[in-house]
Coordinates of C-alpha atoms and ligand atoms in Angstrom, one line a residue:
X1 CA 99.1 10.7 242.4
X2 CA 98.0 14.1 241.2
X3 CA 99.0 17.4 242.9
X4 CA 96.8 20.1 244.3
X5 CA 97.5 23.7 243.3
X6 CA 99.5 24.6 246.3
X7 CA 101.7 21.5 245.9
X8 CA 102.3 22.4 242.2
X9 CA 103.6 25.8 243.0
X10 CA 105.7 24.6 245.8
X11 CA 107.2 21.8 243.7
X12 CA 108.0 24.3 241.0
X13 CA 109.9 26.4 243.5
X14 CA 111.3 23.7 245.8
X15 CA 115.0 24.0 246.6
X16 CA 115.3 21.5 249.4
X17 CA 113.3 19.1 251.5
X18 CA 110.5 16.7 251.0
X19 CA 106.9 17.8 250.4
X20 CA 105.6 15.8 253.3
X21 CA 103.5 17.8 255.8
X22 CA 105.6 18.8 258.8
X23 CA 109.0 18.4 257.2
X24 CA 111.2 21.4 256.6
X25 CA 111.3 22.6 253.0
X26 CA 112.9 25.6 251.4
X27 CA 111.5 27.4 248.3
X28 CA 112.7 30.1 245.9
X29 CA 111.0 33.4 246.2
X30 CA 110.0 35.3 243.0
X31 CA 108.7 38.5 244.5
X32 CA 108.8 40.4 247.8
X33 CA 106.9 43.2 249.3
X34 CA 107.5 45.3 252.4
X35 CA 105.4 47.9 254.1
X36 CA 107.0 50.8 255.9
X37 CA 106.4 49.6 259.5
X38 CA 108.5 46.4 259.0
X39 CA 110.3 47.7 255.9
X40 CA 112.9 49.9 257.6
X41 CA 114.3 46.8 259.4
X42 CA 114.1 44.6 256.3
X43 CA 116.2 47.1 254.3
X44 CA 118.7 47.6 257.1
X45 CA 119.1 43.9 257.2
X46 CA 119.4 43.7 253.4
X47 CA 122.1 46.4 253.5
X48 CA 124.0 44.5 256.2
X49 CA 124.3 41.5 253.8
X50 CA 126.3 43.6 251.5
X51 CA 124.5 42.4 248.3
X52 CA 124.3 45.3 245.8
X53 CA 121.0 44.5 244.0
X54 CA 118.0 42.4 244.9
X55 CA 117.9 39.0 243.2
X56 CA 114.1 38.6 243.0
X57 CA 112.1 39.0 239.9
X58 CA 110.3 41.9 241.5
X59 CA 110.5 43.6 244.9
X60 CA 108.3 46.4 245.9
X61 CA 108.5 48.7 249.0
X62 CA 105.2 50.2 250.0
X63 CA 104.5 53.1 252.3
X64 CA 101.0 52.6 253.7
X65 CA 101.1 52.1 257.5
X66 CA 102.7 55.0 259.2
X67 CA 101.6 57.8 256.9
X68 CA 100.8 60.3 259.6
X69 CA 103.7 62.8 259.8
X70 CA 103.2 64.4 263.2
X71 CA 106.9 64.1 264.0
X72 CA 110.0 63.6 261.8
X73 CA 110.3 59.8 262.4
X74 CA 107.8 58.5 259.9
X75 CA 108.9 61.0 257.2
X76 CA 112.6 60.0 257.8
X77 CA 111.6 56.3 257.4
X78 CA 109.9 57.1 254.1
X79 CA 113.0 58.9 252.8
X80 CA 115.2 56.1 253.9
X81 CA 113.1 53.4 252.2
X82 CA 112.7 55.4 249.0
X83 CA 116.5 55.9 248.6
X84 CA 117.6 52.4 249.8
X85 CA 115.0 50.9 247.5
X86 CA 116.3 52.9 244.5
X87 CA 119.9 51.9 245.3
X88 CA 119.2 48.2 245.6
X89 CA 116.7 47.6 242.7
X90 CA 113.4 47.7 244.6
X91 CA 110.3 49.5 243.2
X92 CA 108.9 52.2 245.6
X93 CA 105.2 52.8 246.0
X94 CA 104.9 56.3 247.4
X95 CA 102.6 57.2 250.3
X96 CA 99.1 57.8 248.9
X97 CA 99.5 55.2 246.2
X98 CA 97.6 52.7 248.3
X99 CA 97.7 49.7 250.6
X100 CA 100.4 47.3 249.8
X101 CA 98.2 44.2 249.2
X102 CA 95.6 46.1 247.1
X103 CA 98.2 47.7 244.9
X104 CA 100.2 44.5 244.6
X105 CA 97.1 42.7 243.4
X106 CA 96.4 45.4 240.8
X107 CA 99.8 46.1 239.5
X108 CA 102.3 43.3 240.3
X109 CA 100.8 40.0 241.3
X110 CA 101.4 37.2 238.9
X111 CA 99.7 33.8 239.1
X112 CA 101.9 30.9 239.9
X113 CA 104.7 33.0 241.4
X114 CA 105.8 33.0 245.0
X115 CA 105.5 36.2 247.0
X116 CA 107.1 36.8 250.4
X117 CA 105.9 39.9 252.3
X118 CA 106.8 41.4 255.6
X119 CA 103.2 41.8 256.4
X120 CA 100.8 39.1 257.8
X121 CA 98.2 39.8 255.1
X122 CA 100.5 39.0 252.2
X123 CA 98.3 36.0 251.4
X124 CA 95.9 38.5 249.8
X125 CA 98.0 37.6 246.6
X126 CA 96.4 34.2 246.7
X127 CA 93.3 35.8 245.2
X128 CA 95.2 36.0 241.9
X129 CA 96.8 32.6 242.2
X130 CA 100.1 33.4 243.9
X131 CA 101.6 31.4 246.7
X132 CA 101.8 34.5 248.9
X133 CA 103.2 34.2 252.4
X134 CA 103.7 36.6 255.3
X135 CA 107.0 36.5 257.1
X136 CA 109.4 38.5 259.3
X137 CA 111.6 41.3 257.9
X138 CA 114.7 39.2 258.1
X139 CA 113.2 36.4 256.0
X140 CA 112.2 39.0 253.4
X141 CA 115.7 40.5 253.4
X142 CA 117.2 37.1 252.8
X143 CA 114.7 36.4 250.0
X144 CA 115.7 39.8 248.4
X145 CA 119.3 38.6 248.6
X146 CA 118.4 35.5 246.7
X147 CA 118.3 33.2 249.7
X148 CA 115.5 30.5 250.0
X149 CA 112.6 30.8 252.4
X150 CA 112.4 27.9 254.9
X151 CA 109.1 26.6 256.3
X152 CA 107.4 23.4 257.4
X153 CA 105.5 21.8 254.5
X154 CA 101.9 22.7 255.2
X155 CA 98.9 20.4 255.0
X156 CA 96.5 21.5 252.3
X157 CA 92.8 22.0 253.1
X158 CA 90.4 22.2 250.3
X159 CA 87.4 24.5 250.7
X160 CA 84.8 23.6 248.1
X161 CA 82.5 26.5 247.3
X162 CA 79.2 25.3 245.8
X163 CA 76.4 27.3 244.1
X164 CA 76.4 31.1 244.1
X165 CA 76.0 33.9 246.6
X166 CA 72.5 35.4 247.0
X167 CA 72.1 39.2 246.6
X168 CA 73.6 41.2 249.5
X169 CA 75.8 38.2 250.6
X170 CA 79.5 38.7 249.9
X171 CA 83.0 37.4 249.8
X172 CA 83.4 38.7 253.4
X173 CA 80.6 36.5 254.5
X174 CA 82.3 33.5 252.9
X175 CA 85.5 34.0 254.9
X176 CA 83.6 34.8 258.0
X177 CA 81.8 31.5 257.6
X178 CA 85.2 29.7 257.2
X179 CA 86.4 31.4 260.3
X180 CA 83.2 30.4 262.2
X181 CA 83.8 26.8 261.2
X182 CA 87.6 26.5 261.6
X183 CA 88.3 29.2 264.3
X184 CA 91.3 31.5 264.5
X185 CA 93.6 28.5 265.1
X186 CA 92.0 26.2 262.5
X187 CA 94.4 27.1 259.7
X188 CA 97.7 26.7 261.5
X189 CA 100.2 24.7 259.5
X190 CA 97.8 24.6 256.5
X191 CA 97.3 26.1 253.1
X192 CA 93.6 26.8 252.3
X193 CA 92.9 26.0 248.7
X194 CA 89.6 27.1 247.2
X195 CA 87.8 25.0 244.6
X196 CA 84.3 24.2 243.4
X197 CA 81.9 25.7 240.9
X198 CA 81.2 28.6 243.3
X199 CA 84.5 30.2 242.6
X200 CA 83.6 31.1 239.0
X201 CA 81.2 33.8 240.2
X202 CA 83.9 35.5 242.4
X203 CA 86.0 38.3 241.0
X204 CA 89.7 38.5 241.8
X205 CA 89.2 41.3 244.4
X206 CA 86.5 39.1 246.1
X207 CA 88.8 36.2 246.1
X208 CA 91.4 38.4 247.6
X209 CA 89.1 39.4 250.4
X210 CA 88.9 35.7 251.2
X211 CA 92.6 34.9 251.0
X212 CA 93.4 38.1 252.9
X213 CA 91.4 37.0 256.0
X214 CA 92.9 33.5 255.7
X215 CA 95.6 35.1 257.9
X216 CA 93.0 35.2 260.7
X217 CA 92.7 31.4 260.4
X218 CA 96.4 31.3 261.2
X219 CA 96.9 29.6 257.8
X220 CA 100.3 29.7 256.0
X221 CA 98.4 31.1 253.0
X222 CA 95.3 30.7 251.0
X223 CA 95.0 30.3 247.2
X224 CA 92.5 30.4 244.4
X225 CA 93.1 28.8 240.9
X226 CA 94.0 31.1 238.1
X227 CA 91.2 30.9 235.5
X228 CA 89.2 33.0 233.0
X229 CA 88.1 35.4 235.8
X230 CA 91.8 36.0 236.7
X231 CA 92.6 36.6 233.0
X232 CA 89.8 39.2 232.7
X233 CA 91.1 41.0 235.8
X234 CA 94.7 41.0 234.5
X235 CA 93.5 42.2 231.1
X236 CA 91.6 45.1 232.7
X237 CA 94.8 46.0 234.5
X238 CA 96.7 45.9 231.1
X239 CA 98.6 42.9 232.2
X240 CA 97.1 40.0 230.2
X241 CA 100.6 38.7 229.5
X242 CA 101.1 37.9 233.1
X243 CA 98.2 35.4 233.0
X244 CA 98.8 31.6 233.1
X245 CA 96.1 29.0 233.8
X246 CA 96.6 27.2 237.1
X247 CA 94.5 24.5 238.5
X248 CA 94.9 21.3 240.6
X249 CA 95.3 17.9 238.9
X250 CA 92.0 16.0 238.4
X251 CA 93.2 13.4 241.0
X252 CA 94.7 15.8 243.4
X253 CA 94.8 14.8 247.1
X254 CA 94.0 17.0 250.0
X255 CA 94.6 16.5 253.7
X256 CA 91.2 18.0 254.7
X257 CA 88.1 19.3 253.0
X258 CA 85.2 21.4 253.9
X259 CA 82.2 22.3 251.7
X260 CA 80.3 25.6 251.8
X261 CA 77.0 26.0 250.0
X262 CA 77.1 29.7 248.9
X263 CA 73.3 29.7 248.4
X264 CA 72.7 29.1 252.1
X265 CA 75.0 31.9 253.4
X266 CA 73.5 35.0 255.0
X267 CA 75.1 38.4 255.9
X268 CA 77.5 37.7 258.8
X269 CA 79.5 39.7 261.4
X270 CA 82.5 38.9 263.6
X271 CA 81.5 40.2 267.0
X272 CA 83.9 41.6 269.6
X273 CA 86.7 40.7 270.1
X274 CA 87.7 38.0 267.7
X275 CA 87.4 37.4 264.0
X276 CA 85.9 33.9 264.6
X277 CA 83.2 35.1 266.9
X278 CA 80.8 35.0 264.0
X279 CA 77.0 35.3 264.0
X280 CA 74.3 36.2 261.5
X281 CA 73.5 39.9 261.4
X282 CA 69.8 39.3 261.8
X283 CA 70.5 37.3 264.9
X284 CA 72.7 39.9 266.5
X285 CA 69.9 42.5 266.1
X286 CA 69.8 46.2 265.5
X287 CA 72.4 47.4 267.9
X288 CA 73.2 51.2 267.9
X289 CA 76.3 52.0 265.8
X290 CA 78.6 55.0 266.6
X291 CA 81.3 54.6 263.9
X292 CA 81.6 52.9 260.5
X293 CA 85.0 52.5 258.9
X294 CA 85.2 51.1 255.3
X295 CA 88.6 50.2 253.7
X296 CA 91.7 48.2 254.7
X297 CA 93.5 45.6 252.7
X298 CA 90.4 43.3 253.1
X299 CA 87.7 45.4 251.6
X300 CA 88.9 48.5 249.7
X301 CA 88.7 47.4 246.0
X302 CA 87.0 49.3 243.3
X303 CA 84.0 46.9 243.4
X304 CA 83.7 47.3 247.2
X305 CA 83.8 51.1 247.0
X306 CA 81.3 51.2 244.1
X307 CA 78.8 49.1 246.1
X308 CA 79.2 51.5 249.0
X309 CA 78.7 54.5 246.8
X310 CA 75.6 53.0 245.3
X311 CA 74.1 52.4 248.7
X312 CA 75.0 55.9 250.0
X313 CA 73.8 57.7 246.8
X314 CA 71.1 60.1 247.6
X315 CA 71.0 59.2 251.3
X316 CA 72.6 60.8 254.4
X317 CA 74.8 59.3 257.0
X318 CA 72.9 59.0 260.3
X319 CA 73.6 61.9 262.6
X320 CA 74.9 59.7 265.4
X321 CA 77.4 57.9 263.1
X322 CA 80.9 58.9 261.9
X323 CA 81.5 57.2 258.5
X324 CA 85.1 57.1 257.3
X325 CA 86.1 55.6 254.0
X326 CA 89.6 54.8 252.8
X327 CA 89.7 53.6 249.2
X328 CA 92.5 51.0 248.8
X329 CA 94.6 52.6 246.1
X330 CA 95.2 55.6 244.0
X331 CA 93.7 53.6 241.1
X332 CA 90.5 53.0 243.1
X333 CA 90.3 56.6 244.3
X334 CA 90.9 58.0 240.8
X335 CA 88.2 55.9 239.3
X336 CA 85.7 56.9 242.0
X337 CA 86.6 60.5 241.4
X338 CA 86.2 60.2 237.7
X339 CA 82.8 58.4 237.7
X340 CA 81.1 60.5 240.3
X341 CA 81.0 57.8 243.0
X342 CA 83.3 59.8 245.3
X343 CA 80.8 62.7 245.1
X344 CA 78.0 60.4 246.2
X345 CA 80.0 59.3 249.2
X346 CA 81.0 62.9 250.2
X347 CA 77.5 64.2 249.6
X348 CA 76.1 61.5 251.9
X349 CA 78.4 62.7 254.7
X350 CA 81.3 60.3 254.5
X351 CA 84.7 61.4 255.6
X352 CA 87.2 60.4 252.9
X353 CA 90.7 59.2 254.1
X354 CA 94.0 58.8 252.4
X355 CA 94.4 55.5 250.5
X356 CA 96.4 53.8 253.3
X357 CA 95.9 51.5 256.2
X358 CA 94.7 54.4 258.4
X359 CA 92.3 53.3 261.2
X360 CA 93.2 49.6 260.7
X361 CA 96.7 50.3 262.1
X362 CA 95.4 52.9 264.6
X363 CA 96.5 55.9 262.5
X364 CA 93.5 58.0 263.6
X365 CA 89.8 57.4 263.9
X366 CA 89.9 55.7 267.3
X367 CA 86.2 55.2 268.3
X368 CA 84.7 57.0 271.3
X369 CA 84.7 55.4 274.7
X370 CA 82.4 52.3 274.7
X371 CA 81.5 53.0 271.1
X372 CA 80.3 50.3 268.6
X373 CA 82.4 50.5 265.5
X374 CA 81.5 48.5 262.3
X375 CA 84.6 47.9 260.2
X376 CA 85.2 46.2 257.0
X377 CA 88.7 45.2 258.2
X378 CA 90.2 41.9 259.2
X379 CA 90.9 42.1 262.9
X380 CA 88.8 43.2 265.9
X381 CA 91.1 42.4 268.9
X382 CA 90.4 44.4 272.0
X383 CA 92.2 47.8 271.8
X384 CA 93.4 47.5 268.2
X385 CA 91.1 50.4 267.2
X386 CA 92.9 52.6 269.7
X387 CA 90.0 52.5 272.2
X388 CA 90.1 49.7 274.7
X389 CA 86.4 49.8 275.6
X390 CA 85.2 50.0 271.9
X391 CA 83.3 47.1 270.5
X392 CA 84.4 46.4 266.9
X393 CA 82.3 44.2 264.6
X394 CA 83.8 43.0 261.3
X395 CA 81.4 43.2 258.4
X396 CA 81.1 43.5 254.6
X397 CA 81.1 46.9 252.9
X398 CA 77.4 46.4 252.2
X399 CA 76.5 45.9 255.8
X400 CA 78.7 48.8 256.8
X401 CA 77.2 51.3 254.3
X402 CA 73.6 50.2 255.1
X403 CA 74.3 50.6 258.9
X404 CA 75.9 54.0 258.4
X405 CA 72.6 55.3 257.0
X406 CA 70.3 53.7 259.5
X407 CA 72.5 54.2 262.6
X408 CA 72.0 50.6 263.7
X409 CA 73.5 47.3 262.6
X410 CA 71.5 46.5 259.5
X411 CA 71.0 43.4 257.4
X412 CA 71.3 45.0 254.0
X413 CA 68.6 42.7 252.6
X414 CA 66.2 45.2 254.2
X415 CA 67.3 47.8 251.6
X416 CA 65.6 46.0 248.7
X417 CA 67.4 45.4 245.5
X418 CA 71.2 45.0 245.7
X419 CA 73.3 47.3 243.5
X420 CA 74.7 45.6 240.5
X421 CA 78.3 46.6 239.8
X422 CA 80.2 45.2 236.9
X423 CA 83.9 44.7 236.8
X424 CA 85.3 47.4 234.6
X425 CA 86.8 46.4 231.3
X426 CA 89.7 48.7 231.8
X427 CA 91.0 50.1 235.1
X428 CA 92.6 53.5 235.1
X429 CA 96.3 52.7 234.8
X430 CA 98.7 55.4 236.1
X431 CA 101.8 54.0 237.8
X432 CA 103.4 57.4 238.3
X433 CA 103.4 56.9 242.1
X434 CA 105.5 53.8 241.7
X435 CA 109.1 54.8 241.3
X436 CA 111.4 52.4 239.4
X437 CA 114.8 51.8 241.0
X438 CA 117.8 53.5 239.7
X439 CA 119.3 51.5 236.8
X440 CA 122.7 51.7 238.5
X441 CA 122.4 51.8 242.2
X442 CA 126.0 52.6 243.1
X443 CA 125.6 56.3 242.8
X444 CA 122.4 56.6 244.8
X445 CA 123.0 58.1 248.2
X446 CA 120.8 56.5 251.0
X447 CA 119.3 59.2 253.1
X448 CA 119.4 58.3 256.8
X449 CA 117.6 60.5 259.3
X450 CA 118.8 60.6 262.9
X451 CA 116.7 57.6 263.7
X452 CA 118.0 55.2 261.1
X453 CA 121.1 53.4 262.5
X454 CA 123.1 50.6 260.9
X455 CA 121.9 47.1 261.8
X456 CA 124.2 45.1 264.1
X457 CA 125.9 42.2 262.4
X458 CA 127.9 39.4 264.2
X459 CA 131.4 38.2 263.3
X460 CA 132.1 34.7 262.2
X461 CA 132.4 32.3 265.2
X462 CA 135.9 32.3 266.7
X463 CA 137.7 29.3 268.0
X464 CA 137.7 30.5 271.6
X465 CA 134.5 32.1 272.8
X466 CA 134.9 33.7 276.2
X467 CA 133.4 36.3 278.4
X468 CA 131.7 36.9 281.7
X469 CA 128.3 35.8 282.8
X470 CA 126.8 39.2 282.6
X471 CA 123.4 38.5 284.0
X472 CA 121.6 35.6 285.6
X473 CA 117.8 35.5 285.3
X474 CA 115.0 33.4 286.6
X475 CA 112.5 31.1 284.7
X476 CA 110.0 32.4 282.2
X477 CA 111.8 35.5 281.1
X478 CA 109.8 37.0 278.2
X479 CA 110.9 38.9 275.1
X480 CA 109.2 41.9 276.8
X481 CA 111.9 41.6 279.5
X482 CA 114.7 41.2 277.1
X483 CA 113.6 44.0 274.8
X484 CA 110.8 46.1 276.3
X485 CA 108.3 47.5 273.8
X486 CA 106.2 50.5 274.7
X487 CA 104.9 53.6 273.1
X488 CA 108.1 55.5 273.9
X489 CA 110.4 52.9 272.4
X490 CA 108.3 52.0 269.3
X491 CA 109.5 54.9 267.1
X492 CA 113.1 53.6 267.6
X493 CA 112.5 50.3 265.8
X494 CA 115.2 51.2 263.2
X495 CA 117.7 52.3 265.9
X496 CA 119.0 49.1 267.6
X497 CA 121.9 50.9 269.4
X498 CA 119.3 53.0 271.2
X499 CA 117.0 50.1 272.0
X500 CA 119.9 48.1 273.3
X501 CA 120.2 50.6 276.2
X502 CA 116.9 49.1 277.5
X503 CA 117.9 45.4 277.0
X504 CA 116.9 43.3 280.0
X505 CA 116.6 46.4 282.1
X506 CA 113.3 45.2 283.7
X507 CA 115.5 42.4 285.3
X508 CA 118.6 44.5 285.9
X509 CA 118.9 48.2 285.0
X510 CA 122.7 48.0 284.9
X511 CA 122.9 45.2 282.4
X512 CA 123.5 47.2 279.2
X513 CA 126.2 49.2 280.9
X514 CA 127.9 46.1 282.3
X515 CA 127.7 44.3 278.9
X516 CA 129.3 47.3 277.1
X517 CA 132.1 47.7 279.7
X518 CA 133.0 44.0 279.4
X519 CA 132.9 43.9 275.6
X520 CA 130.0 41.4 275.7
X521 CA 129.7 38.0 277.3
X522 CA 127.0 35.5 278.2
X523 CA 123.4 35.5 279.5
X524 CA 122.4 32.8 282.0
X525 CA 118.7 32.0 281.8
X526 CA 116.1 29.7 283.5
X527 CA 113.4 27.6 281.9
X528 CA 111.4 28.9 278.9
X529 CA 113.8 31.8 278.2
X530 CA 112.5 34.2 275.6
X531 CA 108.8 33.2 275.7
X532 CA 106.1 35.6 274.4
X533 CA 106.1 37.7 271.2
X534 CA 108.4 36.8 268.3
X535 CA 110.1 40.1 268.2
X536 CA 113.5 40.0 266.5
X537 CA 114.7 42.9 268.5
X538 CA 115.0 40.6 271.6
X539 CA 117.9 39.0 269.8
X540 CA 119.3 42.1 268.1
X541 CA 119.6 44.1 271.3
X542 CA 121.8 41.5 273.0
X543 CA 123.8 41.2 269.7
X544 CA 124.4 44.9 269.8
X545 CA 125.7 44.6 273.3
X546 CA 128.1 41.8 272.3
X547 CA 126.3 38.8 273.7
X548 CA 128.0 35.7 272.4
X549 CA 125.8 33.0 273.9
X550 CA 122.8 32.3 276.1
X551 CA 122.9 29.3 278.5
X552 CA 119.4 28.5 279.8
X553 CA 117.5 25.6 281.2
X554 CA 115.2 25.8 278.1
X555 CA 114.3 28.2 275.3
X556 CA 111.1 29.4 273.7
X557 CA 111.2 28.1 270.1
X558 CA 111.0 31.4 268.2
X559 CA 113.4 33.3 270.4
X560 CA 115.9 30.5 270.0
X561 CA 115.6 30.7 266.2
X562 CA 116.0 34.5 266.4
X563 CA 119.2 34.0 268.5
X564 CA 120.6 31.7 265.9
X565 CA 119.7 34.2 263.1
X566 CA 121.8 36.7 265.0
X567 CA 124.7 34.2 265.4
X568 CA 124.3 34.0 269.2
X569 CA 124.8 30.5 270.5
X570 CA 121.7 29.1 272.4
X571 CA 122.9 26.5 274.9
X572 CA 120.8 24.4 277.3
X573 CA 122.2 22.9 280.5
X574 CA 122.6 19.1 280.1
X575 CA 122.0 18.9 283.9
X576 CA 119.7 21.7 285.0
X577 CA 121.3 21.7 288.5
X578 CA 124.4 23.2 286.8
X579 CA 122.5 26.5 286.6
X580 CA 123.5 26.9 290.3
X581 CA 127.2 26.6 289.4
X582 CA 127.3 29.9 287.4
X583 CA 127.0 33.2 289.2
X584 CA 127.1 36.7 287.7
X585 CA 130.6 37.8 286.7
X586 CA 132.0 34.3 286.5
X587 CA 134.5 33.9 283.6
X588 CA 133.3 31.4 281.0
X589 CA 135.2 29.9 278.1
X590 CA 134.3 27.6 275.2
X591 CA 137.5 26.1 273.8
X592 CA 137.5 24.8 270.2
X593 CA 134.1 26.3 269.8
X594 CA 133.9 25.7 266.0
X595 CA 134.9 22.1 266.3
X596 CA 132.6 21.4 269.2
X597 CA 129.6 23.0 267.5
X598 CA 130.3 21.2 264.2
X599 CA 130.7 17.8 266.0
X600 CA 127.4 17.6 267.7
X601 CA 125.1 18.6 270.4
X602 CA 127.0 18.3 273.6
X603 CA 129.7 20.9 274.3
X604 CA 131.7 22.0 277.3
X605 CA 131.7 25.5 278.8
X606 CA 134.5 26.0 281.3
X607 CA 133.6 28.1 284.3
X608 CA 137.1 29.4 285.0
X609 CA 136.1 31.3 288.2
X610 CA 134.6 28.1 289.8
X611 CA 137.1 25.7 288.2
X612 CA 134.2 23.6 286.8
X613 CA 133.3 22.1 283.4
X614 CA 129.7 22.5 282.5
X615 CA 128.1 20.4 279.8
X616 CA 125.6 22.1 277.6
X617 CA 123.5 21.0 274.6
X618 CA 123.4 22.9 271.4
X619 CA 120.7 21.3 269.3
X620 CA 121.0 22.7 265.8
X621 CA 120.1 21.6 262.3
X622 CA 123.0 21.4 259.8
X623 CA 121.9 24.8 258.3
X624 CA 121.8 26.3 261.8
X625 CA 125.3 25.1 262.6
X626 CA 126.5 26.8 259.4
X627 CA 124.6 30.0 260.5
X628 CA 126.3 30.0 263.9
X629 CA 129.7 29.4 262.3
X630 CA 129.1 32.3 259.8
X631 CA 128.0 34.6 262.5
X632 CA 124.2 34.7 261.8
X633 CA 121.8 34.4 258.9
X634 CA 122.9 37.6 257.1
X635 CA 126.5 36.5 256.9
X636 CA 125.4 33.0 256.0
X637 CA 123.3 34.4 253.1
X638 CA 126.1 36.6 251.9
X639 CA 128.5 33.6 251.9
X640 CA 126.0 31.5 249.9
X641 CA 125.8 34.3 247.4
X642 CA 129.6 34.5 246.8
Ligands
F3S1 FE1 97.2 47.7 256.6 FE2 95.4 46.8 258.2 FE3 96.0 45.5 256.0 S1 97.3 47.6 258.8 S2 98.1 45.9 255.5 S3 95.1 47.5 256.1 S4 95.6 44.6 258.0

């Protein structure tokens, strides 16, 4: 039986597991990328592994999210990432060089390779035929250290694109149509693989718009074949040698299929407040627009910007509209400056922003109260723009530019003939804002501002695990209880010791102090302990405080995985009623802990204070057992590398 494209790349990189949907596999990672918001943690984690140089074919650290430097924190993060990258063999893309996904596509993406990025829109790389997956910072740190990436083998859904787009209908409308059909949950556990004669007319940046927003489907990733169009793009980037042809086998099988007739598509918009709340622009009607924002990793390519410039040329932005434009990269911005398109934008009244995420990550340009904002971005969740009452519509650059002129949501077909922009034969290539790592890292001194603190690392499991029950909490404790996240604490994401001072304080303000005074111990939890967001800090803060194990009635799945990654033993009561047999400050002991954990799921915790044995379950895979024995994932990866 033939393989589809996704299966071919997975097979090529498979380390363990069976390629059967739903079973755990691990794959080798060729490239990694980080952005600054998640990057500081990823590099602190990498440093904690003690591996001198990254083992990937290429790793790149981008600064594109927190580029505002109103206080010292962001600038400190940039300096830290720049120096730590140089030391450990990672390329560093300076602030101003562009948005990670746009720059990676232009300068680093290679068809057929695997890319793991600490950003959810990493699947943008699927536009050039990569298997590009977004993951947590810890997964990326492990991949940089040469460790495999574990995931459940996804199903593969083929999206067949037939025909060709009509004038003024764009790649953005294709992905909005997929979102309309499948919904924001429709891609979960799946890879979306594009096929059909319609793909031939889509350039690499257009394909990347589609794979980028595959993240909004919840998909593992999305991918296009690597064909002559891909080759032309790479050639224009001076990277023809990186090209390989990639296509599915003739008799490839797919788990699902949908067909989209491109000729029938019309300009679409995702209405507030979800990317799948999609309707035709002509049906939404001419609503008044207050702000238009063009850019983001979804729609900031050279082609996008040239179309916008052509629409704006000789016109003026409507007096009631604020138009902001952020070209996706230095390459794009340079080319717009050189060919005069930038002048057309400025002359029309556009406000030009730095090549960075900008308003997409809430770095400025929050809309006015109750404003309607048209954005070429990928997400329009309530409040993401920085203004809770704003109504954000996601649209193509063409709709955005047309509406900026008219002041109302405009179907661009009303403008007459669509601008025809050709893919340049040669992009302007100047990688001076990508700094290569030092050839020998040993001499590089890593600069750590006051906010960059070493990452907590556990010790290998001891034979006797003992300590007090330091806190006893009710059912449904969330990761927000365990590690509160608010505007005041957010700048301290690289300072786990400071954050730990707030661990579980919504339940008991004295918990951190008690934990430190006792040199660590145990947490006793109710049902569904650790529900809510997936934040790793909810396991790192307890680790910082010396927590050795959590005994609960049940765990939320992701938090349990994060505990294991930190080497904290997650235990569930065999008999839930035993929850009542442990009180705060009881002395608990696990004898022969290593043996007990190796031997299987049921282990005994002695409550010395009450004189009672409590049976608990530790349900771990073989790999997780080894992680607990090693004292967490970082130690485990280090051991595997020795
Ligand atoms: Fe940046 Fe927004 Fe993309 S934050 S990486 S432009 S989704």
